[in-house]
PDB file of C-alpha atoms in Angstrom:
ATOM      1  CA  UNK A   1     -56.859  -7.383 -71.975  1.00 70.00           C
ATOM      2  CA  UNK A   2     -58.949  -5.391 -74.411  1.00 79.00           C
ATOM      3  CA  UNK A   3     -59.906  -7.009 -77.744  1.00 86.00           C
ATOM      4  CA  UNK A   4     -59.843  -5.133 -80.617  1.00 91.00           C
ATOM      5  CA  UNK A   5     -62.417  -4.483 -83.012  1.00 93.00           C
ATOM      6  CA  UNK A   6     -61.438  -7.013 -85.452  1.00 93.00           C
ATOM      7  CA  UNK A   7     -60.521  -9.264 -82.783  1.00 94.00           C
ATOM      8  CA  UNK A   8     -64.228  -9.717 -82.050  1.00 95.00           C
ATOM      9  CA  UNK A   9     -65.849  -9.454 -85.490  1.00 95.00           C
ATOM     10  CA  UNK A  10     -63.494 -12.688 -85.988  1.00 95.00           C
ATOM     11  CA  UNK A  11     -65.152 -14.165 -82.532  1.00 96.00           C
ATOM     12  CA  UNK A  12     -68.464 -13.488 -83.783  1.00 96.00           C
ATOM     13  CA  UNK A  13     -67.939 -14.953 -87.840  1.00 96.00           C
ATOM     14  CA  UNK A  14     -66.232 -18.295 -86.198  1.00 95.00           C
ATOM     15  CA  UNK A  15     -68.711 -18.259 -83.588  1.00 95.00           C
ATOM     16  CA  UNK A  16     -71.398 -18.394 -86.369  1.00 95.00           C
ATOM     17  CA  UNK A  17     -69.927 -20.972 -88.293  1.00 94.00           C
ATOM     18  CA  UNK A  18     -69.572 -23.364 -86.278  1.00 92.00           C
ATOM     19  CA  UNK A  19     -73.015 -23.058 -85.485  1.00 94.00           C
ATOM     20  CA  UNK A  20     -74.252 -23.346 -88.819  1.00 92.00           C
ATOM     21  CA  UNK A  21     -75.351 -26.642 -89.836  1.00 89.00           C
ATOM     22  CA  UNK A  22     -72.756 -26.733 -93.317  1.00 86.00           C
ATOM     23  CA  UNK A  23     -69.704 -24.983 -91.004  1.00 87.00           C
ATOM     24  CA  UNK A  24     -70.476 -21.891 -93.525  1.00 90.00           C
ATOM     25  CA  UNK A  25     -72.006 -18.512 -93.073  1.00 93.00           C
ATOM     26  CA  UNK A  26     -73.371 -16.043 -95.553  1.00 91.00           C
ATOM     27  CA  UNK A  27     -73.631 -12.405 -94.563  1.00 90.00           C
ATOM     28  CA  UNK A  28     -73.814  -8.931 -95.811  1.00 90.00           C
ATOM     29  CA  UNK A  29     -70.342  -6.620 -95.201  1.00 88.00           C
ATOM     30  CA  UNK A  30     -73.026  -3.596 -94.369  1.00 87.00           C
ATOM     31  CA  UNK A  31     -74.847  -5.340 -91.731  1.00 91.00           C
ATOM     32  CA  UNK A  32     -72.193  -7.137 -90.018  1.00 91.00           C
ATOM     33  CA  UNK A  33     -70.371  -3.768 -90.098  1.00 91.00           C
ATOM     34  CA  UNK A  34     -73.453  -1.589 -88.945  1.00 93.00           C
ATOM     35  CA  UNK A  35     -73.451  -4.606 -86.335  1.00 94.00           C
ATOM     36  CA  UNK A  36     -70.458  -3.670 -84.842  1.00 95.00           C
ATOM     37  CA  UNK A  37     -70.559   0.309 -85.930  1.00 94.00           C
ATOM     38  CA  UNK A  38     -68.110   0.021 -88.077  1.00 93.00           C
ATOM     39  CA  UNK A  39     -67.109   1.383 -91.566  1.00 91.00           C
ATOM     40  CA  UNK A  40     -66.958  -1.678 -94.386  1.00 87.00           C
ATOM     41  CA  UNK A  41     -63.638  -1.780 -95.054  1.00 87.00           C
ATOM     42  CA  UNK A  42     -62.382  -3.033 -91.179  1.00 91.00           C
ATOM     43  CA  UNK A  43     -65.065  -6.016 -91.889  1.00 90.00           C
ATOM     44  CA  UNK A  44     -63.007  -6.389 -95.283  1.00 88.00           C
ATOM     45  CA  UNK A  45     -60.008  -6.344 -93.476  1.00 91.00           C
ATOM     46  CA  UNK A  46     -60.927  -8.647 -91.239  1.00 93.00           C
ATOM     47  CA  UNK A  47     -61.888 -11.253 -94.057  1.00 91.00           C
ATOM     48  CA  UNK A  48     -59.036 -10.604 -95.807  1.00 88.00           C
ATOM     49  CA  UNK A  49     -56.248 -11.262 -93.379  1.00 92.00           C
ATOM     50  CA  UNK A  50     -58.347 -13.908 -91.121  1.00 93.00           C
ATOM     51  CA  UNK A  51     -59.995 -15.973 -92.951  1.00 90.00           C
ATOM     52  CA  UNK A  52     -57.797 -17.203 -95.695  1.00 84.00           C
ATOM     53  CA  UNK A  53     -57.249 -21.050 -97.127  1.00 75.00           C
ATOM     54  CA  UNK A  54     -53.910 -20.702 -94.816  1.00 75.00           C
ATOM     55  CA  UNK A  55     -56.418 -20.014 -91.805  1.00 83.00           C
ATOM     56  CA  UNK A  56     -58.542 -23.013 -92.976  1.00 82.00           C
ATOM     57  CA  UNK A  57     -60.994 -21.279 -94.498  1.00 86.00           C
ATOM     58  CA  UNK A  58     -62.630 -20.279 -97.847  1.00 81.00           C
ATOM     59  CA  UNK A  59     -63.968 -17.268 -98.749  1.00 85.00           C
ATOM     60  CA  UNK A  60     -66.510 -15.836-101.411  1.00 81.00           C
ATOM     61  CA  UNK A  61     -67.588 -12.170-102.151  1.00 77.00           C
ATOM     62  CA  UNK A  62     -69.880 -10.637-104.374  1.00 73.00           C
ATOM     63  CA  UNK A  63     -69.770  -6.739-104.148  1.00 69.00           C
ATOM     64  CA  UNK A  64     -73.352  -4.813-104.627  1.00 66.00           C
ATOM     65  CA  UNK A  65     -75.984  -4.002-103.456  1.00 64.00           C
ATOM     66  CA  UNK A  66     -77.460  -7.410-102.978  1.00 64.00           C
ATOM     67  CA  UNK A  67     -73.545  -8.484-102.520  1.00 70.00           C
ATOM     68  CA  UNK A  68     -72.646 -10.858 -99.737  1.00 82.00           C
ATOM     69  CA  UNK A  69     -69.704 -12.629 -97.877  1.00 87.00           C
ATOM     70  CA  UNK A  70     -69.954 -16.407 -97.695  1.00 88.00           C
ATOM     71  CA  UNK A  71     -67.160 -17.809 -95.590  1.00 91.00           C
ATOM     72  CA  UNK A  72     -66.886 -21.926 -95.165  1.00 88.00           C
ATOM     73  CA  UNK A  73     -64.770 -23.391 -92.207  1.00 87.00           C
ATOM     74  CA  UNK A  74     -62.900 -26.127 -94.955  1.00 77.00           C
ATOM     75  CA  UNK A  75     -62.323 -29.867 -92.774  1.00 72.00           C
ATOM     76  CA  UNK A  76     -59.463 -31.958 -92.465  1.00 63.00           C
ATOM     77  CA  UNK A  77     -59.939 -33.627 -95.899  1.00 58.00           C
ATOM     78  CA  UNK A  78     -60.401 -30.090 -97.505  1.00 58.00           C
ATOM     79  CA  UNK A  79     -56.803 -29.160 -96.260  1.00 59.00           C
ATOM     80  CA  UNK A  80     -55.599 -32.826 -97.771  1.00 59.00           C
ATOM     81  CA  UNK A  81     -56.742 -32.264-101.135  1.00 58.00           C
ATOM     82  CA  UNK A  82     -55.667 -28.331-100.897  1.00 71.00           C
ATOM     83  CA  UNK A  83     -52.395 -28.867-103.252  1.00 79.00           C
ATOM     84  CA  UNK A  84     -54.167 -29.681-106.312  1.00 84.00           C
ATOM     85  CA  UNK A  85     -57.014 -27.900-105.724  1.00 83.00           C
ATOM     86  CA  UNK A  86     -54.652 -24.513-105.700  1.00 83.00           C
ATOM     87  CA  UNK A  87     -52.542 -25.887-108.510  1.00 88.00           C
ATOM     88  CA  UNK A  88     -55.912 -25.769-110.336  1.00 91.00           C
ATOM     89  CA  UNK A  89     -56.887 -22.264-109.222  1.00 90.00           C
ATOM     90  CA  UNK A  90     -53.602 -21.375-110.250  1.00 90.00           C
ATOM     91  CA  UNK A  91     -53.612 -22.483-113.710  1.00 93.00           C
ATOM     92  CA  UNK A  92     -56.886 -21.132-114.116  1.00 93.00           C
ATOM     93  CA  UNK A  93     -55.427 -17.961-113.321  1.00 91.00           C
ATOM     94  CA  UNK A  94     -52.577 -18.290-115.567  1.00 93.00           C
ATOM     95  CA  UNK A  95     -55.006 -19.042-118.088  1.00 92.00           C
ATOM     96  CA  UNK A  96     -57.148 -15.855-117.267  1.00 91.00           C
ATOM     97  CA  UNK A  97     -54.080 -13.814-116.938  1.00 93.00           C
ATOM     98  CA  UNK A  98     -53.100 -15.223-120.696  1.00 93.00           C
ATOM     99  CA  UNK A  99     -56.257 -14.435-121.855  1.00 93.00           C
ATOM    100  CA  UNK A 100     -57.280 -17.461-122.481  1.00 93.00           C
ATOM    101  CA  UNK A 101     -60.453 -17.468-121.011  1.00 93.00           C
ATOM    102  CA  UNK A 102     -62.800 -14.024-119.570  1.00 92.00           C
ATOM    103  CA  UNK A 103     -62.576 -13.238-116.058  1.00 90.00           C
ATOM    104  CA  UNK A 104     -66.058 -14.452-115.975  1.00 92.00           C
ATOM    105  CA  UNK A 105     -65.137 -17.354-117.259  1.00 93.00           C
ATOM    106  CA  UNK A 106     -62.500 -17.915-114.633  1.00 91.00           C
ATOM    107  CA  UNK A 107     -64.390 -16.872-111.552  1.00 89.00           C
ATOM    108  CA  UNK A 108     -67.188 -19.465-112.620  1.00 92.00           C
ATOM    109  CA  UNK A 109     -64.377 -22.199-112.930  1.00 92.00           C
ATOM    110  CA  UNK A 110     -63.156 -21.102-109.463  1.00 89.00           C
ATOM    111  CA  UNK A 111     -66.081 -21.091-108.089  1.00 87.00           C
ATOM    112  CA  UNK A 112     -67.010 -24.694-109.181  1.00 89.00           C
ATOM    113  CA  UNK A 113     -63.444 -25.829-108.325  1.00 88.00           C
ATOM    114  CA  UNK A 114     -64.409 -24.595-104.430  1.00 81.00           C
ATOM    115  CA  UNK A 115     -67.682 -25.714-104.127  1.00 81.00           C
ATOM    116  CA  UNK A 116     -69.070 -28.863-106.386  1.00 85.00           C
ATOM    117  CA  UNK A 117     -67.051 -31.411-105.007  1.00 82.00           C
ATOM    118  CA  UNK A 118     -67.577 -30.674-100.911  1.00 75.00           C
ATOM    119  CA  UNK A 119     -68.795 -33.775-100.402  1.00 75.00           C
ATOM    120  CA  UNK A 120     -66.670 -36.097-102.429  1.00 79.00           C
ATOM    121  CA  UNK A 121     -63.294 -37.969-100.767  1.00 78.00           C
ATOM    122  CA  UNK A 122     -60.283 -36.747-100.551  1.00 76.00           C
ATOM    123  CA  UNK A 123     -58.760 -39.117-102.903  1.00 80.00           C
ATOM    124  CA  UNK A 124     -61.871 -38.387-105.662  1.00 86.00           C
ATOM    125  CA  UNK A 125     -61.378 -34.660-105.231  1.00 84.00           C
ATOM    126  CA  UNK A 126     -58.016 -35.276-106.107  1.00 84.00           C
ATOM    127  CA  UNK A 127     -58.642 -37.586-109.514  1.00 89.00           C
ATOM    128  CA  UNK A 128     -60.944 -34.640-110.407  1.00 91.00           C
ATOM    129  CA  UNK A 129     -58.541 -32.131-109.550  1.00 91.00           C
ATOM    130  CA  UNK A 130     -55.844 -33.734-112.089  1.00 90.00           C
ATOM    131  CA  UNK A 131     -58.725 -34.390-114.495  1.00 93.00           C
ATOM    132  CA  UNK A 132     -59.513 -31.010-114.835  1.00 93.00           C
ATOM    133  CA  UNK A 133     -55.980 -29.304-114.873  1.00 93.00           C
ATOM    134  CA  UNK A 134     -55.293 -31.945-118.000  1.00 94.00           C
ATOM    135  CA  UNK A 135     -58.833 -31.200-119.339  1.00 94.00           C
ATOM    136  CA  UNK A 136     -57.892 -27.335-119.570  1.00 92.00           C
ATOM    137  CA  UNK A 137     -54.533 -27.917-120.631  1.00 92.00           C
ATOM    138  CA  UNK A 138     -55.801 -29.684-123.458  1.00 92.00           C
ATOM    139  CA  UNK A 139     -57.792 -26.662-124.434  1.00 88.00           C
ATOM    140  CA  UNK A 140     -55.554 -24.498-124.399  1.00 85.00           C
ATOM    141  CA  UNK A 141     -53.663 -26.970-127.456  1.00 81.00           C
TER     142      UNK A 141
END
């Protein structure tokens, strides 16, 4: 059976990853799409629909001409800790979408949500988690 195009710009991203030392990989859209002679948009796709938190993964972007496409494999104890991390992500969006706080604002709060605490337990992620959501919440009063 014949893969299909996305089918083995997927095989080639995971194959990367796991590879990489961290289980992440940071590339440019244009290169991985002149890679496989491709237009942008089908790598976008295949980010988009792929390699989601459901799919076990997380995904950054930053769009430019120096943009890039970081994509981290997320481990067991990632997945744990998921539900609060999203019920922070979503209150940060609520918050955003209130206008409460800039877009900027939210996207570096996101971004610091995803990425500073890698290394901590499960059960510490979570305490920080909470900490945070109350933190904001009491903000916001």
């Amino acid at each position: 059976m014949k893969k299909s195009l996305a089918d083995k710009i997927e095989e080639y991203l995971k194959v990367l990853i796991e590879r990489s030392e961290n289980r992440q990989v940071e590339i440019q859209r244009s290169e991985l799409a002149e890679t496989f002679d491709c237009v942008p948009s089908q790598v976008t796709y295949v980010l988009s629909t792929r390699f989601t938190e459901e799919t076990g993964y997380l995904t950054e972007s930053r769009r430019g001409g120096k943009g890039y496409v970081k994509i981290t494999r997320l481990d067991d104890s990632d997945l744990k800790s998921d539900t609060f991390r999203r019920e922070l992500i979503s209150f940060i969006d609520e918050m955003r979408d209130k206008k409460n706080i800039s877009s900027k604002e939210a996207e570096m709060l996101k971004f610091l949500t995803n990425y500073a605490f890698q290394g901590f337990a499960v059960e510490e992620k979570n305490r920080i988690f909470k900490a945070l959501k109350k933190a904001l919440e009491n903000y916001l009063l």
